[in-house]
Short mmCIF file of the C-alpha atoms (twelve columns), coordinates in Angstrom:
data_MODEL
# 
_entry.id   MODEL 
# 
loop_
_atom_site.group_PDB 
_atom_site.id 
_atom_site.type_symbol 
_atom_site.label_atom_id 
_atom_site.label_alt_id 
_atom_site.label_comp_id 
_atom_site.label_asym_id 
_atom_site.label_seq_id 
_atom_site.Cartn_x 
_atom_site.Cartn_y 
_atom_site.Cartn_z 
_atom_site.pdbx_PDB_model_num 
ATOM 1   C CA . MET A 1   0.000   0.000  0.000  1 
ATOM 2   C CA . THR A 2   1.331   3.420  -0.959 1 
ATOM 3   C CA . ILE A 3   0.727   6.187  1.527  1 
ATOM 4   C CA . SER A 4   -0.144  9.441  -0.221 1 
ATOM 5   C CA . ASN A 5   -0.056  12.000 2.602  1 
ATOM 6   C CA . ALA A 6   -3.855  12.115 2.451  1 
ATOM 7   C CA . VAL A 7   -6.213  13.228 5.206  1 
ATOM 8   C CA . THR A 8   -7.618  9.856  6.220  1 
ATOM 9   C CA . TRP A 9   -8.862  10.295 9.780  1 
ATOM 10  C CA . PHE A 10  -10.359 12.878 12.090 1 
ATOM 11  C CA . GLU A 11  -10.867 12.928 15.831 1 
ATOM 12  C CA . ILE A 12  -13.247 14.953 17.972 1 
ATOM 13  C CA . GLY A 13  -12.439 15.299 21.671 1 
ATOM 14  C CA . ALA A 14  -15.554 15.744 23.770 1 
ATOM 15  C CA . GLU A 15  -16.210 15.881 27.502 1 
ATOM 16  C CA . ARG A 16  -19.649 14.401 26.809 1 
ATOM 17  C CA . PRO A 17  -19.173 11.812 24.041 1 
ATOM 18  C CA . ASP A 18  -22.857 10.758 24.131 1 
ATOM 19  C CA . GLU A 19  -23.875 14.308 23.299 1 
ATOM 20  C CA . ALA A 20  -21.246 14.612 20.554 1 
ATOM 21  C CA . GLN A 21  -22.327 11.285 19.044 1 
ATOM 22  C CA . ARG A 22  -25.963 12.401 19.046 1 
ATOM 23  C CA . PHE A 23  -25.085 15.750 17.443 1 
ATOM 24  C CA . TYR A 24  -22.926 14.357 14.627 1 
ATOM 25  C CA . GLY A 25  -25.255 11.409 14.115 1 
ATOM 26  C CA . GLU A 26  -28.300 13.659 13.744 1 
ATOM 27  C CA . LEU A 27  -26.456 16.291 11.704 1 
ATOM 28  C CA . PHE A 28  -24.712 14.012 9.199  1 
ATOM 29  C CA . GLY A 29  -26.388 10.615 9.651  1 
ATOM 30  C CA . TRP A 30  -23.181 9.059  10.968 1 
ATOM 31  C CA . THR A 31  -23.321 5.885  13.037 1 
ATOM 32  C CA . PHE A 32  -20.687 5.038  15.635 1 
ATOM 33  C CA . THR A 33  -19.135 1.895  17.092 1 
ATOM 34  C CA . GLU A 34  -17.627 1.944  20.595 1 
ATOM 35  C CA . VAL A 35  -14.081 0.525  20.459 1 
ATOM 36  C CA . GLY A 36  -12.661 2.143  23.604 1 
ATOM 37  C CA . ALA A 37  -10.484 0.313  26.079 1 
ATOM 38  C CA . GLY A 38  -9.100  1.023  29.521 1 
ATOM 39  C CA . GLY A 39  -12.043 3.178  30.531 1 
ATOM 40  C CA . VAL A 40  -11.643 5.603  27.612 1 
ATOM 41  C CA . SER A 41  -14.616 6.082  25.303 1 
ATOM 42  C CA . TYR A 42  -13.528 5.908  21.660 1 
ATOM 43  C CA . ARG A 43  -16.315 5.743  19.088 1 
ATOM 44  C CA . THR A 44  -15.439 5.284  15.434 1 
ATOM 45  C CA . THR A 45  -17.420 6.198  12.328 1 
ATOM 46  C CA . GLU A 46  -16.913 5.864  8.593  1 
ATOM 47  C CA . GLY A 47  -18.126 9.468  8.360  1 
ATOM 48  C CA . GLY A 48  -19.603 9.885  4.903  1 
ATOM 49  C CA . ALA A 49  -20.820 6.374  4.124  1 
ATOM 50  C CA . GLY A 50  -17.391 5.297  2.893  1 
ATOM 51  C CA . ARG A 51  -16.953 8.328  0.627  1 
ATOM 52  C CA . GLY A 52  -15.067 10.473 3.115  1 
ATOM 53  C CA . SER A 53  -12.526 10.161 5.869  1 
ATOM 54  C CA . GLY A 54  -13.280 7.950  8.825  1 
ATOM 55  C CA . GLY A 55  -12.957 9.277  12.313 1 
ATOM 56  C CA . ALA A 56  -13.831 9.025  15.963 1 
ATOM 57  C CA . ILE A 57  -15.147 10.769 19.039 1 
ATOM 58  C CA . ARG A 58  -12.783 10.433 22.005 1 
ATOM 59  C CA . GLY A 59  -14.250 10.962 25.446 1 
ATOM 60  C CA . THR A 60  -11.992 13.367 27.327 1 
ATOM 61  C CA . GLY A 61  -13.751 13.308 30.689 1 
ATOM 62  C CA . GLU A 62  -15.035 16.219 32.722 1 
ATOM 63  C CA . GLY A 63  -12.862 19.288 32.199 1 
ATOM 64  C CA . GLY A 64  -10.837 17.554 29.474 1 
ATOM 65  C CA . PRO A 65  -9.795  19.303 26.286 1 
ATOM 66  C CA . ARG A 66  -12.298 19.805 23.503 1 
ATOM 67  C CA . TYR A 67  -10.944 19.682 19.984 1 
ATOM 68  C CA . ALA A 68  -11.489 18.617 16.410 1 
ATOM 69  C CA . THR A 69  -8.439  17.725 14.363 1 
ATOM 70  C CA . PHE A 70  -7.597  15.928 11.171 1 
ATOM 71  C CA . PHE A 71  -4.933  13.267 10.717 1 
ATOM 72  C CA . VAL A 72  -2.715  12.821 7.680  1 
ATOM 73  C CA . GLU A 73  -1.411  9.331  6.944  1 
ATOM 74  C CA . VAL A 74  2.333   9.614  6.285  1 
ATOM 75  C CA . PRO A 75  5.044   7.096  5.403  1 
ATOM 76  C CA . ASP A 76  7.317   8.063  8.340  1 
ATOM 77  C CA . VAL A 77  6.145   9.968  11.427 1 
ATOM 78  C CA . ALA A 78  9.675   10.829 12.616 1 
ATOM 79  C CA . GLU A 79  10.619  12.276 9.218  1 
ATOM 80  C CA . THR A 80  7.352   14.206 9.081  1 
ATOM 81  C CA . ILE A 81  8.100   15.697 12.515 1 
ATOM 82  C CA . ARG A 82  11.569  16.707 11.325 1 
ATOM 83  C CA . ARG A 83  10.126  18.388 8.229  1 
ATOM 84  C CA . ALA A 84  7.389   20.119 10.250 1 
ATOM 85  C CA . GLU A 85  9.932   21.593 12.661 1 
ATOM 86  C CA . ALA A 86  12.135  22.715 9.750  1 
ATOM 87  C CA . ALA A 87  9.110   24.481 8.255  1 
ATOM 88  C CA . GLY A 88  8.372   26.352 11.505 1 
ATOM 89  C CA . GLY A 89  5.971   23.905 13.173 1 
ATOM 90  C CA . LYS A 90  6.194   22.436 16.653 1 
ATOM 91  C CA . VAL A 91  5.576   19.063 18.244 1 
ATOM 92  C CA . HIS A 92  2.475   19.149 20.443 1 
ATOM 93  C CA . VAL A 93  2.417   15.426 21.374 1 
ATOM 94  C CA . PRO A 94  5.634   13.480 20.641 1 
ATOM 95  C CA . ALA A 95  5.524   10.373 18.473 1 
ATOM 96  C CA . LYS A 96  4.032   7.327  20.159 1 
ATOM 97  C CA . THR A 97  3.362   3.801  18.966 1 
ATOM 98  C CA . ASN A 98  0.256   2.083  20.318 1 
ATOM 99  C CA . ALA A 99  -0.108  -1.620 21.130 1 
ATOM 100 C CA . ALA A 100 -1.420  -2.326 17.615 1 
ATOM 101 C CA . GLY A 101 1.703   -0.800 16.024 1 
ATOM 102 C CA . LEU A 102 0.175   2.469  14.821 1 
ATOM 103 C CA . THR A 103 2.592   5.400  15.247 1 
ATOM 104 C CA . PHE A 104 1.212   8.924  15.653 1 
ATOM 105 C CA . ALA A 105 2.116   12.438 16.728 1 
ATOM 106 C CA . HIS A 106 0.327   15.769 17.121 1 
ATOM 107 C CA . LEU A 107 1.863   18.885 15.603 1 
ATOM 108 C CA . LEU A 108 1.206   22.614 15.654 1 
ATOM 109 C CA . ASP A 109 1.579   24.585 12.456 1 
ATOM 110 C CA . PRO A 110 3.315   27.998 12.617 1 
ATOM 111 C CA . ALA A 111 -0.053  29.647 13.401 1 
ATOM 112 C CA . GLY A 112 -0.701  27.233 16.277 1 
ATOM 113 C CA . ASN A 113 -3.285  25.039 14.507 1 
ATOM 114 C CA . HIS A 114 -3.347  21.451 15.777 1 
ATOM 115 C CA . ILE A 115 -2.915  18.591 13.273 1 
ATOM 116 C CA . GLY A 116 -2.154  14.911 13.603 1 
ATOM 117 C CA . VAL A 117 0.021   12.566 11.582 1 
ATOM 118 C CA . PHE A 118 0.184   8.785  11.702 1 
ATOM 119 C CA . SER A 119 1.665   5.713  10.063 1 
ATOM 120 C CA . PRO A 120 -0.215  2.416  10.150 1 
ATOM 121 C CA . PRO A 121 1.394   -0.717 11.538 1 
ATOM 122 C CA . ALA A 122 3.820   -2.507 9.229  1 
ATOM 123 C CA . ALA A 123 2.057   -5.126 7.114  1 
# 
């Protein structure tokens, strides 16, 4: 699979994930599947009936951050971080690899906008 630096995922952080799910479900007709673990609510959707980017609502808990960000699938997260910093961006959340092998990081562009990058697990 060739990775094309495409926006392929979005994530919405919400203190009240039930409310966010209801809103986006009613607004766009999206359906969600709970896939959270370890007490964290994480609800995925295909967002757009397979014609758009998939995404998720992440429960942040009371007083947690609220956000909406997009994720770009990249071939190499570390190289993307290096290039972002060279272009004037900053690392917001350093690169991490989850138990499934997905590597991700959160960046800030020069204006302070939050974006995410990730590489899927090796095949």
